Coordinates of C-alpha atoms in Angstrom, one line a residue:
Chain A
X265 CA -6.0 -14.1 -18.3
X266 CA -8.8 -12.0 -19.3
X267 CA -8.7 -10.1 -22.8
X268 CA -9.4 -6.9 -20.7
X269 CA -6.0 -7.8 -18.3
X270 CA -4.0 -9.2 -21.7
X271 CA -4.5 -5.1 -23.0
X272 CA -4.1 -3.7 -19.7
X273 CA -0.5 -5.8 -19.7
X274 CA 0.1 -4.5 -23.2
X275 CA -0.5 -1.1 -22.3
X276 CA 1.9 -1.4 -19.1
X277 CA 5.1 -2.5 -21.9
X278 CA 4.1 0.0 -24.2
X279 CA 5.1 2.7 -21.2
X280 CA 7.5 0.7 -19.8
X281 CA 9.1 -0.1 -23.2
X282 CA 8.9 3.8 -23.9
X283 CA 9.7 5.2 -20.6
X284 CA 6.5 7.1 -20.7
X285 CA 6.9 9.9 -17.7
X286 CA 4.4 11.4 -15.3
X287 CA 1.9 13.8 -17.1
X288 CA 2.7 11.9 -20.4
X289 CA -0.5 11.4 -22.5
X290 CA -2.2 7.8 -23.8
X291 CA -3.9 7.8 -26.9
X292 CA -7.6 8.1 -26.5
X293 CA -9.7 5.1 -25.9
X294 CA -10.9 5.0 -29.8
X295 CA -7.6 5.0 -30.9
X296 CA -6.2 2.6 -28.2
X297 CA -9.1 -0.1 -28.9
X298 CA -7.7 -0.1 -32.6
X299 CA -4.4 0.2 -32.0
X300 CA -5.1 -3.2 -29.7
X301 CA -7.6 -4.8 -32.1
X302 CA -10.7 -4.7 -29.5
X303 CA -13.8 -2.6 -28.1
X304 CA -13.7 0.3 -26.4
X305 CA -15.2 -1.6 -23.9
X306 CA -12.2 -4.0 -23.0
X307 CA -10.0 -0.5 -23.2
X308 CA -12.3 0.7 -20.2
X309 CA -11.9 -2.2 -18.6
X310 CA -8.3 -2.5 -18.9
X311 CA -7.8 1.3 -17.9
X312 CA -9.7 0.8 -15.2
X313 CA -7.4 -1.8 -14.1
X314 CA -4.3 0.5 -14.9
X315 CA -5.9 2.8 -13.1
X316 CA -6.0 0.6 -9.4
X317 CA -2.8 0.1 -9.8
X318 CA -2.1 3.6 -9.7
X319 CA -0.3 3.8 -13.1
X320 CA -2.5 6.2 -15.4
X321 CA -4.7 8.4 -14.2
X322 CA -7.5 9.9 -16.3
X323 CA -8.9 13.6 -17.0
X324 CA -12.6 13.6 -18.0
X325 CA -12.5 15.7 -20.6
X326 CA -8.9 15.8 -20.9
X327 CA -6.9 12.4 -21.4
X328 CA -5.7 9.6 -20.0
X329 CA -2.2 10.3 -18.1
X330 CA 0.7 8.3 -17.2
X331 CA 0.8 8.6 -13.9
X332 CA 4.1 7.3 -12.4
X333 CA 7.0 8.8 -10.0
X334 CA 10.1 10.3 -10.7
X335 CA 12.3 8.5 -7.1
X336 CA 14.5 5.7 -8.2
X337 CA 15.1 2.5 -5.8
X338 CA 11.7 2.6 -4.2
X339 CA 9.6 -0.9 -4.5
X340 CA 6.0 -0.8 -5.5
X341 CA 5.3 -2.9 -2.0
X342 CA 1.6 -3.6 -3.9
X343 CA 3.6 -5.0 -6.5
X344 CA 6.3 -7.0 -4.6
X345 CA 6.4 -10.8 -4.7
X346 CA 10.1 -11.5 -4.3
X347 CA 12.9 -9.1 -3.6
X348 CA 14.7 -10.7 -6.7
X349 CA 12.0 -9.8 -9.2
X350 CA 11.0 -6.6 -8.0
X351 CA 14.6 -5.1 -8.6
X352 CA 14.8 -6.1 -12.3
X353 CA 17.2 -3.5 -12.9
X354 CA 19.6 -4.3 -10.0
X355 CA 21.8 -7.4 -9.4
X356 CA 20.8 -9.5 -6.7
X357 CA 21.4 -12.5 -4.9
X358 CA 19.5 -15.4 -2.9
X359 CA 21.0 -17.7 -0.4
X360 CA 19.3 -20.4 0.9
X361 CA 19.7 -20.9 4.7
X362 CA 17.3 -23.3 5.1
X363 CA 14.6 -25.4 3.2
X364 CA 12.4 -28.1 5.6
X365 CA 9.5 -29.5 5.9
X366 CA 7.4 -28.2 9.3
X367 CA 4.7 -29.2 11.6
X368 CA 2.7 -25.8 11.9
X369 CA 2.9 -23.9 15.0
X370 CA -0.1 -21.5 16.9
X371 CA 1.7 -18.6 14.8
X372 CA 1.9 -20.1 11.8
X373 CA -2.1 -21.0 12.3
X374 CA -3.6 -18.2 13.2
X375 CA -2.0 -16.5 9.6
X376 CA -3.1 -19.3 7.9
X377 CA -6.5 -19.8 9.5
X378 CA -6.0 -23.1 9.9
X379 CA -7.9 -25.0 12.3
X380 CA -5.5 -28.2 12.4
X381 CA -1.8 -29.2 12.1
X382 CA -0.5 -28.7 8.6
X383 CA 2.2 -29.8 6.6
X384 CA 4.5 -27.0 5.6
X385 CA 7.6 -26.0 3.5
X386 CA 9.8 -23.7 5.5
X387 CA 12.0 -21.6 3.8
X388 CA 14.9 -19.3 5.3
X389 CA 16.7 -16.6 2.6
X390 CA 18.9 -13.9 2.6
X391 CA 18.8 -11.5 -0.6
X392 CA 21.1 -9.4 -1.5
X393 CA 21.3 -6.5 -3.9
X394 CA 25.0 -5.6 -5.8
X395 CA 26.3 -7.8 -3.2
X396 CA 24.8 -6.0 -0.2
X397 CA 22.4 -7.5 2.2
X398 CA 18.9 -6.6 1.9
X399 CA 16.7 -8.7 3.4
X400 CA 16.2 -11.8 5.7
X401 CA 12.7 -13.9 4.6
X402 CA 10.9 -16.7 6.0
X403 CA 8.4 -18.3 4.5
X404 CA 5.6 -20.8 5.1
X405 CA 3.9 -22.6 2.2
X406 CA 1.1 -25.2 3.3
X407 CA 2.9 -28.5 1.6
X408 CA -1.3 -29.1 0.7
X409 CA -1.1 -26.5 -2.2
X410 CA 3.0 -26.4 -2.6
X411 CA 4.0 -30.5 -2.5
X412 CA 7.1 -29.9 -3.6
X413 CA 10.2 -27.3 -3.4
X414 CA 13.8 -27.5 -3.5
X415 CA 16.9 -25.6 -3.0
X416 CA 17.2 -25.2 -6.6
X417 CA 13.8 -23.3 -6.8
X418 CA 14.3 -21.7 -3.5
X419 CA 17.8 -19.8 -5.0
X420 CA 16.0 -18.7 -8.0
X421 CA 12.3 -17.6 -7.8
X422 CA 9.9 -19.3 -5.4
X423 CA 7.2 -17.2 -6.9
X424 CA 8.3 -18.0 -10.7
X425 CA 8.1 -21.3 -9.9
X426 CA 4.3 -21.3 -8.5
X427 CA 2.9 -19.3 -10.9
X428 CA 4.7 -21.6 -14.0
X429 CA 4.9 -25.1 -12.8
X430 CA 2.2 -25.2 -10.3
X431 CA 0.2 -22.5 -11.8
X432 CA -0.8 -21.2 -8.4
X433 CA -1.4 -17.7 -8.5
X434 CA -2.3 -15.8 -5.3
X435 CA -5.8 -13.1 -5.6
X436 CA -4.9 -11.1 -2.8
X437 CA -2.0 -10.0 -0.2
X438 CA -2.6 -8.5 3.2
X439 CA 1.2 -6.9 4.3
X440 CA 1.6 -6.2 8.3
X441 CA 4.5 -3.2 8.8
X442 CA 6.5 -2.2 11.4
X443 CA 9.7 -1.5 13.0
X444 CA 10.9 -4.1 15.3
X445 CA 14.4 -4.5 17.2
X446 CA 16.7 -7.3 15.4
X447 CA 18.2 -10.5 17.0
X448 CA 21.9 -10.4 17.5
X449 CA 22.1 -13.3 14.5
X450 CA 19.9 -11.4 12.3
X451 CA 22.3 -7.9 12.9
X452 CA 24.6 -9.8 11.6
X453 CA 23.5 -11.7 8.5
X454 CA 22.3 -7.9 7.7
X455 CA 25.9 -6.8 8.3
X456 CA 24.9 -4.2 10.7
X457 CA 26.8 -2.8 13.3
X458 CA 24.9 -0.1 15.8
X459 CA 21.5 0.2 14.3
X460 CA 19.4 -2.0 15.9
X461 CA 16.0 -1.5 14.0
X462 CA 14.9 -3.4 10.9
X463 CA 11.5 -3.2 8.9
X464 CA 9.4 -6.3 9.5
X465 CA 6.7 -6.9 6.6
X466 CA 4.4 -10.0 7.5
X467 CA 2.5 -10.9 4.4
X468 CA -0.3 -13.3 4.2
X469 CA -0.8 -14.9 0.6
X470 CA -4.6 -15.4 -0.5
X471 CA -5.4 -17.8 -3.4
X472 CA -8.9 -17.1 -5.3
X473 CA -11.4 -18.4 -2.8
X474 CA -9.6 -17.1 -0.1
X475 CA -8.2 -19.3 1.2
X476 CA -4.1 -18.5 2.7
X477 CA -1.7 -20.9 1.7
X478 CA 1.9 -18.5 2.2
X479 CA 2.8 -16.7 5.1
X480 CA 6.0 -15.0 5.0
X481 CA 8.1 -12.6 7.2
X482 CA 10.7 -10.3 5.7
X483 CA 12.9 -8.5 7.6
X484 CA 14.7 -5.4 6.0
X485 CA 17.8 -3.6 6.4
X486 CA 16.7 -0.1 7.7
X487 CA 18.9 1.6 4.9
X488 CA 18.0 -0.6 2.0
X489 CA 14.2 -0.7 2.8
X490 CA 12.6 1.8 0.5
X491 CA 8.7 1.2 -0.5
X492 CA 6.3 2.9 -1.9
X493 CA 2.1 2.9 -2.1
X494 CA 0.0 4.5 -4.5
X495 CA -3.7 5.5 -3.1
X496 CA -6.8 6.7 -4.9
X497 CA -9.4 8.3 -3.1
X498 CA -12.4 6.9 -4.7
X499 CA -15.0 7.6 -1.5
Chain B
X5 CA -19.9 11.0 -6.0
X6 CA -21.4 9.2 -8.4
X7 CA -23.9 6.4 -7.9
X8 CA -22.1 3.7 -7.6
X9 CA -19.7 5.1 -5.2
X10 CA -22.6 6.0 -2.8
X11 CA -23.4 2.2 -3.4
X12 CA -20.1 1.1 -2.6
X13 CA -20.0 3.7 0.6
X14 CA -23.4 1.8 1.7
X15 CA -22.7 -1.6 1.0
X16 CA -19.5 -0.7 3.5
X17 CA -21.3 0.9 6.6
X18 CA -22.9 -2.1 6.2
X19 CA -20.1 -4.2 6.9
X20 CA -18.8 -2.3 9.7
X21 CA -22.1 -1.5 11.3
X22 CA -22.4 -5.1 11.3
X23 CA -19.2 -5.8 12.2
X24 CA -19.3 -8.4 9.7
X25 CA -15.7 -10.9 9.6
X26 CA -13.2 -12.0 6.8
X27 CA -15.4 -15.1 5.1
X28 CA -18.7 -13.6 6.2
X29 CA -20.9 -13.7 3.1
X30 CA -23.1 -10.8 1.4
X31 CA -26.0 -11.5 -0.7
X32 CA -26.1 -11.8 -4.2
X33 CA -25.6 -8.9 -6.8
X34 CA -29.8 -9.2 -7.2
X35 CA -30.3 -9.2 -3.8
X36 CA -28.2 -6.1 -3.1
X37 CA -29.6 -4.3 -6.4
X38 CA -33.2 -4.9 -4.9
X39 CA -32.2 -4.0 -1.3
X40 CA -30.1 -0.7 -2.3
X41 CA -32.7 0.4 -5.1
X42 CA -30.6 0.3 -7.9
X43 CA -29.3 -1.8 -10.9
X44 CA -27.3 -4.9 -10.8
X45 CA -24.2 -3.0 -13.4
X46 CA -24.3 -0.4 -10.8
X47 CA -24.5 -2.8 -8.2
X48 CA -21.2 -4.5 -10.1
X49 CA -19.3 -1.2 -10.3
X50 CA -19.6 -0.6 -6.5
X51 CA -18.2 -4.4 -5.9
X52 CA -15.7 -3.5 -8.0
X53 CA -15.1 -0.6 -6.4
X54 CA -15.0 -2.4 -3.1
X55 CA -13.0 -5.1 -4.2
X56 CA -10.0 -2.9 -5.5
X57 CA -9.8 -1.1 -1.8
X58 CA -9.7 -5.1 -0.6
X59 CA -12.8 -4.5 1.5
X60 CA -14.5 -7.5 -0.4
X61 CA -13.6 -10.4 -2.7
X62 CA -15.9 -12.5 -5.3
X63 CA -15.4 -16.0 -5.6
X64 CA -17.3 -17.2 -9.3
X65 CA -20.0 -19.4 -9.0
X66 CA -20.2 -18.8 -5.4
X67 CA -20.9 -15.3 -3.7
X68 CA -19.4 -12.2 -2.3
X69 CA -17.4 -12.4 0.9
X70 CA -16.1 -9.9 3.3
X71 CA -12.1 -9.9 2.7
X72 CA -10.9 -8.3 6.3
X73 CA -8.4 -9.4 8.6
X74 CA -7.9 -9.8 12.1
X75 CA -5.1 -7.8 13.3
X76 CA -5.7 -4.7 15.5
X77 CA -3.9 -1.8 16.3
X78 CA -2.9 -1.6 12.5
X79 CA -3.8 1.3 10.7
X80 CA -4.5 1.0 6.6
X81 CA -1.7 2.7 4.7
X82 CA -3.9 3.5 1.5
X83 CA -7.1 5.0 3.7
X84 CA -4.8 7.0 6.0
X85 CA -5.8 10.6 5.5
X86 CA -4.6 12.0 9.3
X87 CA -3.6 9.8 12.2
X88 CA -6.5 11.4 14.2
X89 CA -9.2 10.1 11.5
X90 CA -7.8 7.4 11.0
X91 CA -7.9 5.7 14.4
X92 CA -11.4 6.2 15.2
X93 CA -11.7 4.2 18.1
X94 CA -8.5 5.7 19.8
X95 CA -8.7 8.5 21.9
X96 CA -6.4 11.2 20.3
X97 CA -4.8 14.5 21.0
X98 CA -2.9 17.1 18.4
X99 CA -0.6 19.6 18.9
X100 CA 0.0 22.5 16.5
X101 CA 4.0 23.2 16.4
X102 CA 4.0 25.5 13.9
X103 CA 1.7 27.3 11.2
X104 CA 2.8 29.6 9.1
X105 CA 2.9 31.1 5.5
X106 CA 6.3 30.2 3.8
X107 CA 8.0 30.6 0.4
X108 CA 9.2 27.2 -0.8
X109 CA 12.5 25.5 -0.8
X110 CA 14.1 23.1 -3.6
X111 CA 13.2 19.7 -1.8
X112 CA 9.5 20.8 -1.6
X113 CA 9.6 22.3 -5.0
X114 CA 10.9 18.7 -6.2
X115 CA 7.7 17.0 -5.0
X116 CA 4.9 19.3 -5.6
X117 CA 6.2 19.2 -8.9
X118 CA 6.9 23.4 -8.8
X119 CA 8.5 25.2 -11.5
X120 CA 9.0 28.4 -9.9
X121 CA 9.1 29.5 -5.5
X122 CA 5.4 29.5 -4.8
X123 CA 3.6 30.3 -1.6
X124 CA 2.9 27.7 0.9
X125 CA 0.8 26.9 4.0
X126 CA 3.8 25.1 6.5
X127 CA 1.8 23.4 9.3
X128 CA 4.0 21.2 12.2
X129 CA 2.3 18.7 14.3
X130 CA 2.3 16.3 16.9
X131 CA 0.3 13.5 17.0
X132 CA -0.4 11.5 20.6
X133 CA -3.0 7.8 20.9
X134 CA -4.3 8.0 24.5
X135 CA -1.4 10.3 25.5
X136 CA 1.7 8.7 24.0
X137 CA 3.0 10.6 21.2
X138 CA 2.4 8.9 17.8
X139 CA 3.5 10.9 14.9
X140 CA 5.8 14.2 13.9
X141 CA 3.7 15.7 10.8
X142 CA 5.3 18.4 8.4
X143 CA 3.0 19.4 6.3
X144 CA 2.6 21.5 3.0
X145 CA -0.1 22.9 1.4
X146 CA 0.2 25.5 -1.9
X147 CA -1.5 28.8 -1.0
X148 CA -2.9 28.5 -4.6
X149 CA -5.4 26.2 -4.0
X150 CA -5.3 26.5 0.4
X151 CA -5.4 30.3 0.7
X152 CA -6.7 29.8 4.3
X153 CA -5.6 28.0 7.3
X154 CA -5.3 29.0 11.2
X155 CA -4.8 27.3 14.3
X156 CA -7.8 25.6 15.1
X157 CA -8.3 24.4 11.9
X158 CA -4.6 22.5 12.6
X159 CA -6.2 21.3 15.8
X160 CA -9.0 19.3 13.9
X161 CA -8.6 17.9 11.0
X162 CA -7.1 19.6 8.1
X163 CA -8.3 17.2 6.1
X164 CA -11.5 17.8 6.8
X165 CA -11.5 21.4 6.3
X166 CA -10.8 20.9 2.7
X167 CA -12.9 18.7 1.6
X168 CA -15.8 20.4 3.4
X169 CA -15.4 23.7 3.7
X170 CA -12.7 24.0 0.5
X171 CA -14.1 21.1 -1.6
X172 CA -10.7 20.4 -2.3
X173 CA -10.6 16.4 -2.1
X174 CA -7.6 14.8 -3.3
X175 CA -7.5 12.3 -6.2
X176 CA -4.7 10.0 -6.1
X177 CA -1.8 10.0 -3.3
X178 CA 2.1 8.4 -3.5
X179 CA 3.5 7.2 -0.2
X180 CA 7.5 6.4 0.2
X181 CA 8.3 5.0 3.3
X182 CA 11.8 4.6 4.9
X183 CA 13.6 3.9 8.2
X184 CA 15.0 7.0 9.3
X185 CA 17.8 8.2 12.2
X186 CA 15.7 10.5 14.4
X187 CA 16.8 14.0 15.2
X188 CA 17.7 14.3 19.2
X189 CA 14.5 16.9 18.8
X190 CA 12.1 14.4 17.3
X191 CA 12.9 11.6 19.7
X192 CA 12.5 14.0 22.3
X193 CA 9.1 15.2 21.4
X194 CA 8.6 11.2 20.6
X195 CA 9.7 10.6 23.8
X196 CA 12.3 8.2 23.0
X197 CA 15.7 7.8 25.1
X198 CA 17.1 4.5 23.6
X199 CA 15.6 4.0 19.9
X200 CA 17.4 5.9 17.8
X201 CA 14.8 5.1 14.6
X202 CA 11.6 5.8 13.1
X203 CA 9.7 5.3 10.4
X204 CA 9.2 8.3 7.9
X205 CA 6.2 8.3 5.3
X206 CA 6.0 11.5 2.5
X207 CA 3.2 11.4 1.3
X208 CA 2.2 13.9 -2.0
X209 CA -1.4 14.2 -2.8
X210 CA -2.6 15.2 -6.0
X211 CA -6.0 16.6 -7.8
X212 CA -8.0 15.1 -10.3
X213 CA -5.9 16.7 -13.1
X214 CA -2.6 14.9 -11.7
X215 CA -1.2 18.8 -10.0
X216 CA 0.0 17.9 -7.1
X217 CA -1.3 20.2 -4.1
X218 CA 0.1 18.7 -0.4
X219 CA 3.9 17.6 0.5
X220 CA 3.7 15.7 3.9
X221 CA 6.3 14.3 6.0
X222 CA 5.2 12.2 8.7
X223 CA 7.6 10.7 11.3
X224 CA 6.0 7.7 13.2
X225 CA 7.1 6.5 16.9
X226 CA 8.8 2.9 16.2
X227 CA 6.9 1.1 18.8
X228 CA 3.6 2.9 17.8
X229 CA 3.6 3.2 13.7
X230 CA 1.6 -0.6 12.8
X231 CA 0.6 -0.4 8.8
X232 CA -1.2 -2.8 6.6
X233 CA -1.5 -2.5 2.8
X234 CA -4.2 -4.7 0.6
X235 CA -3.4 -5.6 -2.8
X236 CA -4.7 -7.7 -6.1
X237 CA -2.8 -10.0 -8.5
X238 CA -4.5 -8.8 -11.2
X239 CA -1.4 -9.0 -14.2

């Protein structure tokens, strides 16, 4: 990590850990670069990068703003890497329905831009949150970059455990939406009865060079599903 | 717009004029500086820039590429101003339901961030791609900083209208998106008979100074609505 991330990360807990509000105000950036021990510079930087990810917003002139949102139960889908870890403050639940090395198939492929037959790790799960179903996942790792997963890792956090022991971080995400009709087995691992529509997100997993190594498709209860997107107009 | 941005804007009709591919490779920061007549820092602001909205991504040690995907049909969640701009290459129609001057309710209120009933422009409209209808958009816009707005303003772009003629260009922009049970008057003006579901997005957009100014609910035809979102791991 980057001395200008590291502050930008310490300047995410410091509203976090203070439950800083919308239209709360930062200390300027001379005060922030001592407060952090570094150049105004690197407190550019990192407000810059606070800034992308749509949480301050700054005022020439005037300050720099927290910029936030006052819903509760939304995900930050920009932010989303698993279902358990994006609802820290909720209890939640993964079962493993299945966990297999694959042969890749054309759809598989074509998301992974692969030109060949790969090795993968398949992974079915159903998460829960406070005991209700939230979502049904597949996911598709290419066995090249991810030799090894079992159902141990799979029940806790696939992504924990990429980022920790394999120390494979993905750059970049490109998520697909829309609403699709659900399969009669999948109505029913989401315990639903007459709705029959469900949020599909396709998500394609980028590591630094660009190359894809996870492709994964989530399908959401239509009740549970609540995302949310933060934009900056910067043309 | 500042340099930089105009940089950025360039460096992106390039891309698209030349219809150039995910992996396709720009030239080097000095190239572009001497090719766009500018400095290589401003050159590495507008990459930057470029790189946050996932139009680009920089590999170290080896070069720029163009990020992209393949998919069609999908529009971009964080670049979507109104469905008619945003699908270029569509042929599309609008319909003005309603327009009129209203005094606003509690819900609005809540997400315009109002302390006391203000005056509002309410503008209803129906979206349709090459005919089929696409999108049921509610829209609100505070008299205070949209005194004026008629009917064949609604017909084009409203968006438009205020950031040409108004110079009123939003900042920053929250979406929160959710599966929603359609009203029997929404599906019918959606044309629906079976689905009962859609997807709704509110959107509020904000100014520089963090006030927000627009409250829009957009209801999106479940067959139709296809949305992809980019995003950096940059913690």
């Amino acid at each position: 990590m980057l001395k200008y991330q590291a502050v930008a990360h310490k300047i995410l807990t410091h509203i976090e850990e203070n439950k800083l509000q919308k239209g709360d105000k930062l200390e300027s950036i001379e005060a922030l670069a001592e407060r952090y021990e570094t150049s105004k510079n690197t407190i550019i930087k990192a407000l810059d990068v606070l800034d992308s990810k749509g949480i301050i917003y700054q005022v020439r002139g005037s300050g720099i703003f927290v910029r936030g949102h006052k819903r509760k139960g939304y995900i930050n889908l920009l932010e989303m890497k698993e279902v358990t870890s994006s609802l820290k403050n909720f209890n939640t639940q993964t079962e493993v329905l299945a966990l297999e090395v694959q042969i890749s198939e054309a759809e598989i492929e074509a998301n992974l831009e692969l030109e060949d037959k790969a090795e993968l790790y398949y992974v079915k799960r159903l998460h829960a949150i406070e005991g209700r179903p939230f979502s049904i996942e597949e996911s598709y790792y290419l066995k090249e970059f991810v030799p090894y997963l079992n159902q141990e890792i799979a029940e806790a956090s696939i992504f924990d455990y990429l980022e920790r022991d394999l120390e494979l971080g993905f750059a970049f995400v490109d998520h697909f939406m829309r609403i699709v009709t659900l399969a009669p087995e999948n109505r029913q691992l989401l315990n639903l009865r007459r709705q029959k529509s469900g949020l599909l997100i396709e998500s394609v997993y980028s590591l630094k060079n660009g190359r894809p190594f996870n492709y994964k498709k989530t399908l959401f209860h239509p009740d549970e599903a609540q995302f949310f997107v933060m934009g900056q107009n910067e043309f």
